[in-house]
CSV table of C-alpha atoms and ligand atoms in Angstrom, one decimal:
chain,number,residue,atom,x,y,z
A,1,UNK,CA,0.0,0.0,0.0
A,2,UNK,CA,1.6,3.4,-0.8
A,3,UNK,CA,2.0,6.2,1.4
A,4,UNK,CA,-0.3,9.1,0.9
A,5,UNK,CA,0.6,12.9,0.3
A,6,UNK,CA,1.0,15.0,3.8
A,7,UNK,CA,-0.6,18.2,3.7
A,8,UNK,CA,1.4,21.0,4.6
A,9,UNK,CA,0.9,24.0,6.3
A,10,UNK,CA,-1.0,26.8,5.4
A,11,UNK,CA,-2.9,24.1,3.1
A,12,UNK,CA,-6.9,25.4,4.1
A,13,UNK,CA,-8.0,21.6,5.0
A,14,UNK,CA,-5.8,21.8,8.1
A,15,UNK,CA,-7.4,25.4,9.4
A,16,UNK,CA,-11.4,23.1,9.2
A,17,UNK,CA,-13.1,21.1,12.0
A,18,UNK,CA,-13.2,17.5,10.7
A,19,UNK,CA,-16.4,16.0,10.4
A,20,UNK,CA,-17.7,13.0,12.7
A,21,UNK,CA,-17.9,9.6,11.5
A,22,UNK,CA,-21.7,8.3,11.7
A,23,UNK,CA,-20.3,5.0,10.6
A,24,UNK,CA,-17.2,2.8,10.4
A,25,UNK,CA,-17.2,0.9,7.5
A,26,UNK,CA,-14.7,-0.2,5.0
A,27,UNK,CA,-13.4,3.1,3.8
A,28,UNK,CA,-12.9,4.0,7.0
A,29,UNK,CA,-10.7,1.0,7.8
A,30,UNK,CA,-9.2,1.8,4.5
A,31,UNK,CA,-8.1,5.2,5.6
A,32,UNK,CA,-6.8,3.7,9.1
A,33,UNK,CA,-4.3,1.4,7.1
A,34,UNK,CA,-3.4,4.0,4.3
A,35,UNK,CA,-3.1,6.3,7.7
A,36,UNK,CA,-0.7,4.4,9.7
A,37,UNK,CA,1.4,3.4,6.7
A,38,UNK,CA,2.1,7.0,6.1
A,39,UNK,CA,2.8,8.0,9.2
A,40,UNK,CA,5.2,5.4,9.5
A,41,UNK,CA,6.8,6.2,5.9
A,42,UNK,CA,6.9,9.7,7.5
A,43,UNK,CA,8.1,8.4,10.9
A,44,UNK,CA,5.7,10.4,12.7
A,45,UNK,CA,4.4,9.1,15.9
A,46,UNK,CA,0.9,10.1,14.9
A,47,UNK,CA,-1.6,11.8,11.9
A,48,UNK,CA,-4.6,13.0,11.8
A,49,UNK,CA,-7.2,12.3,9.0
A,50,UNK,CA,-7.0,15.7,7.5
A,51,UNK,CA,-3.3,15.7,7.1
A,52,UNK,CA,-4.0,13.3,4.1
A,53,UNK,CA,-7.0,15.5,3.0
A,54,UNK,CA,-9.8,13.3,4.6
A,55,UNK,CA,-11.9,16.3,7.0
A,56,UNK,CA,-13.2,13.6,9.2
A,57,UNK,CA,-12.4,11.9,13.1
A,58,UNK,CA,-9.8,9.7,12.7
A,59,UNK,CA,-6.5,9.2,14.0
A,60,UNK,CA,-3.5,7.0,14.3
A,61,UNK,CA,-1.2,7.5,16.9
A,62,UNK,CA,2.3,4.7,17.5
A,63,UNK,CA,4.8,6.7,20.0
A,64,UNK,CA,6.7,3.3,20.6
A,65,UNK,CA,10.0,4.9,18.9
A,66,UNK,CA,9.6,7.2,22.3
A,67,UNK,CA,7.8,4.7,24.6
A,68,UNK,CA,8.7,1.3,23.9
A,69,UNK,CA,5.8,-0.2,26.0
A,70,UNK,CA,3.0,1.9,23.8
A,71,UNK,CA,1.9,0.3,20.6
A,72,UNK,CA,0.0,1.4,17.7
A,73,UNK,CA,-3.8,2.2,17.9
A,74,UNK,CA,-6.4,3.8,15.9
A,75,UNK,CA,-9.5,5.8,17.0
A,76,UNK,CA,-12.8,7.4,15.0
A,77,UNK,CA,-14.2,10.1,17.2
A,78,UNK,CA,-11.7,10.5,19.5
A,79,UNK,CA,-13.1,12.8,22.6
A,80,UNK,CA,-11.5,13.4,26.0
A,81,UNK,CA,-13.4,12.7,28.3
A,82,UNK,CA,-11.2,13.8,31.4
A,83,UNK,CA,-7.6,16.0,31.8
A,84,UNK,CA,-5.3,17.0,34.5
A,85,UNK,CA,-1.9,18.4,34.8
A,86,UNK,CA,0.2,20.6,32.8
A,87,UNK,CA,3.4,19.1,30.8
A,88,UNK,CA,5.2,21.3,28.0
A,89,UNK,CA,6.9,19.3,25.6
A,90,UNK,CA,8.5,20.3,22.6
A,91,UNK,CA,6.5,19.0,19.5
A,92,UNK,CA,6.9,19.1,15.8
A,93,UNK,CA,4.3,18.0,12.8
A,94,UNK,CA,4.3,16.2,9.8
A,95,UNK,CA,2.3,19.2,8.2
A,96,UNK,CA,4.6,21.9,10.1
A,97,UNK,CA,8.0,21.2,8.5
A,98,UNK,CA,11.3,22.4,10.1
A,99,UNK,CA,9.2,23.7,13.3
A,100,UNK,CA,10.2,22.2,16.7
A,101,UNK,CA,7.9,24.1,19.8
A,102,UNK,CA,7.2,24.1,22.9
A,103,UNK,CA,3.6,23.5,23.6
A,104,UNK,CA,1.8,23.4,26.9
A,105,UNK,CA,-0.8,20.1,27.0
A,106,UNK,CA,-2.7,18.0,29.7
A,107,UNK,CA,-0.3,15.6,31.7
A,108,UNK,CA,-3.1,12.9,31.8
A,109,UNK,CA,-6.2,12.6,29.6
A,110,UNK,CA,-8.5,9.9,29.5
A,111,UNK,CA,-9.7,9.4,25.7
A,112,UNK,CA,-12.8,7.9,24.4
A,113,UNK,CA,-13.4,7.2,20.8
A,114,UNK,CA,-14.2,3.7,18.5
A,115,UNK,CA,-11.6,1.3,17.1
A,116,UNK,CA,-11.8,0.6,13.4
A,117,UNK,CA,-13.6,-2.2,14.0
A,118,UNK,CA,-16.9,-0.4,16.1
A,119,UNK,CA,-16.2,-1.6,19.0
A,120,UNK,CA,-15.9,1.2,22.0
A,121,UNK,CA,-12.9,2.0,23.6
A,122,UNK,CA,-11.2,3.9,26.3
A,123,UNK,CA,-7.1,5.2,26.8
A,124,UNK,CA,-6.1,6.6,29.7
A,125,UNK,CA,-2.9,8.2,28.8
A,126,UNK,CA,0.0,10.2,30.1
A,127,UNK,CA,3.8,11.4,29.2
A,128,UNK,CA,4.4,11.5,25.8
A,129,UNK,CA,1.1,9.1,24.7
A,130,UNK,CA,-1.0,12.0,26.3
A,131,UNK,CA,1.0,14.9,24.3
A,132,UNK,CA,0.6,12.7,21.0
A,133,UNK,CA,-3.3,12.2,21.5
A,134,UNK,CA,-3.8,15.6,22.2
A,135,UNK,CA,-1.8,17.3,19.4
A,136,UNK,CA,-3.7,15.2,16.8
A,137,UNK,CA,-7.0,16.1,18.1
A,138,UNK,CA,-5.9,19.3,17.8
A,139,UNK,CA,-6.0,18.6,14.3
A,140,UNK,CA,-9.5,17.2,14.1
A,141,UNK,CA,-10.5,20.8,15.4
A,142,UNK,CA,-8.5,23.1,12.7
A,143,UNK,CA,-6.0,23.3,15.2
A,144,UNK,CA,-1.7,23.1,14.2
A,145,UNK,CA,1.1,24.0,16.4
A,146,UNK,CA,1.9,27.1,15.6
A,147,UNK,CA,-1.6,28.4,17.0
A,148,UNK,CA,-0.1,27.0,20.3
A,149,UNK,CA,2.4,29.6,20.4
A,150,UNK,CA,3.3,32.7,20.2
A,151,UNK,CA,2.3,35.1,17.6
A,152,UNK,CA,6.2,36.1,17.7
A,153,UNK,CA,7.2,32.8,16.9
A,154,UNK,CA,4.5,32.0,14.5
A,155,UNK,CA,5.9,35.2,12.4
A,156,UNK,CA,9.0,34.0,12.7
A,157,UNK,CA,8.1,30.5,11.2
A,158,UNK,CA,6.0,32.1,8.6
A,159,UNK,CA,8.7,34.5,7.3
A,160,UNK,CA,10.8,31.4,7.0
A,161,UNK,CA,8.2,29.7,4.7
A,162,UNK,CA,7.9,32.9,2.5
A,163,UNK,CA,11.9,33.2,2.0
A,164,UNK,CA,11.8,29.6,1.3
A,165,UNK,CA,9.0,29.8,-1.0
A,166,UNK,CA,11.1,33.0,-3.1
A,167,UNK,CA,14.0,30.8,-3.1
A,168,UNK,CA,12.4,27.5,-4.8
A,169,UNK,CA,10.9,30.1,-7.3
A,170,UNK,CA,14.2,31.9,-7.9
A,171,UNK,CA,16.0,28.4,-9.0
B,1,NI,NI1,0.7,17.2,13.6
């Protein structure tokens, strides 16, 4: 199965709130595989369904090159259900190239959502399994990085993406 294109920032899919999923059926466990295959091609530790242009609740998250004990899991709807505690962690994203930030997150969520195969499950999560989870339902909500930090910072990263973009066109 090939890997799918990654949407880069400011692509307009990333900015919408992803529709629900009102039923898991075959395309959607289609997506899940295409999904985790290109994460892992892009050795990301998670992606979100609109990174590969699909606006709907899916996710695939495997932070076992960070955790060895976590493993890979998929989830359609994906909701937290209950947070505490603050960690700030420095994150990057497949769709945020050449950013590295420090984002403040939840130390501990407890996550409810479906498998891709219906049945209802539950992740309580913490440490770097909490910080992935959270950063890609950021996603499902519009939501990248760099609105997690400052609008200093965010200038800076765009300024960087508009020399870059003069460059490619100048050669
Ligand atoms: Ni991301």
């Amino acid at each position: 199965m090939a890997a799918l294109e990654i949407l880069k920032y400011p692509h307009p899919l990333l900015k919408k709130r992803c529709e629900k999923v009102d039923r898991i059926d075959g395309e959607v466990k289609k997506l899940v595989r295409e999904m985790t295959e290109t994460m892992y091609q892009a050795n990301g530790i998670g992606l979100a369904a609109c990174q590969v242009g699909v606006s709907r609740r899916v996710i695939v998250v495997d932070v076992s090159p960070v955790d060895p004990e976590k493993e890979l899991f998929a989830m359609v709807n994906p909701e937290i259900i209950s947070e505490e505690g603050e960690i700030e962690h420095e994150e990057g994203c497949l769709s945020v190239p050449d950013c590295l930030e420090k984002v403040k997150r939840k130390e501990k969520v407890l996550v409810r959502g479906f498998s891709p195969s219906g049945i209802e499950i539950e992740i309580s999560a913490d440490g770097i399994l909490a910080i992935a989870i959270q950063h890609e339902i950021d996603h499902l909500n519009g939501m990248l990085i760099i609105d997690r930090i400052s609008r200093l910072k965010r200038e800076l990263y765009r300024n960087k993406l508009r020399k870059e973009k003069k460059k490619e066109e100048k050669d």
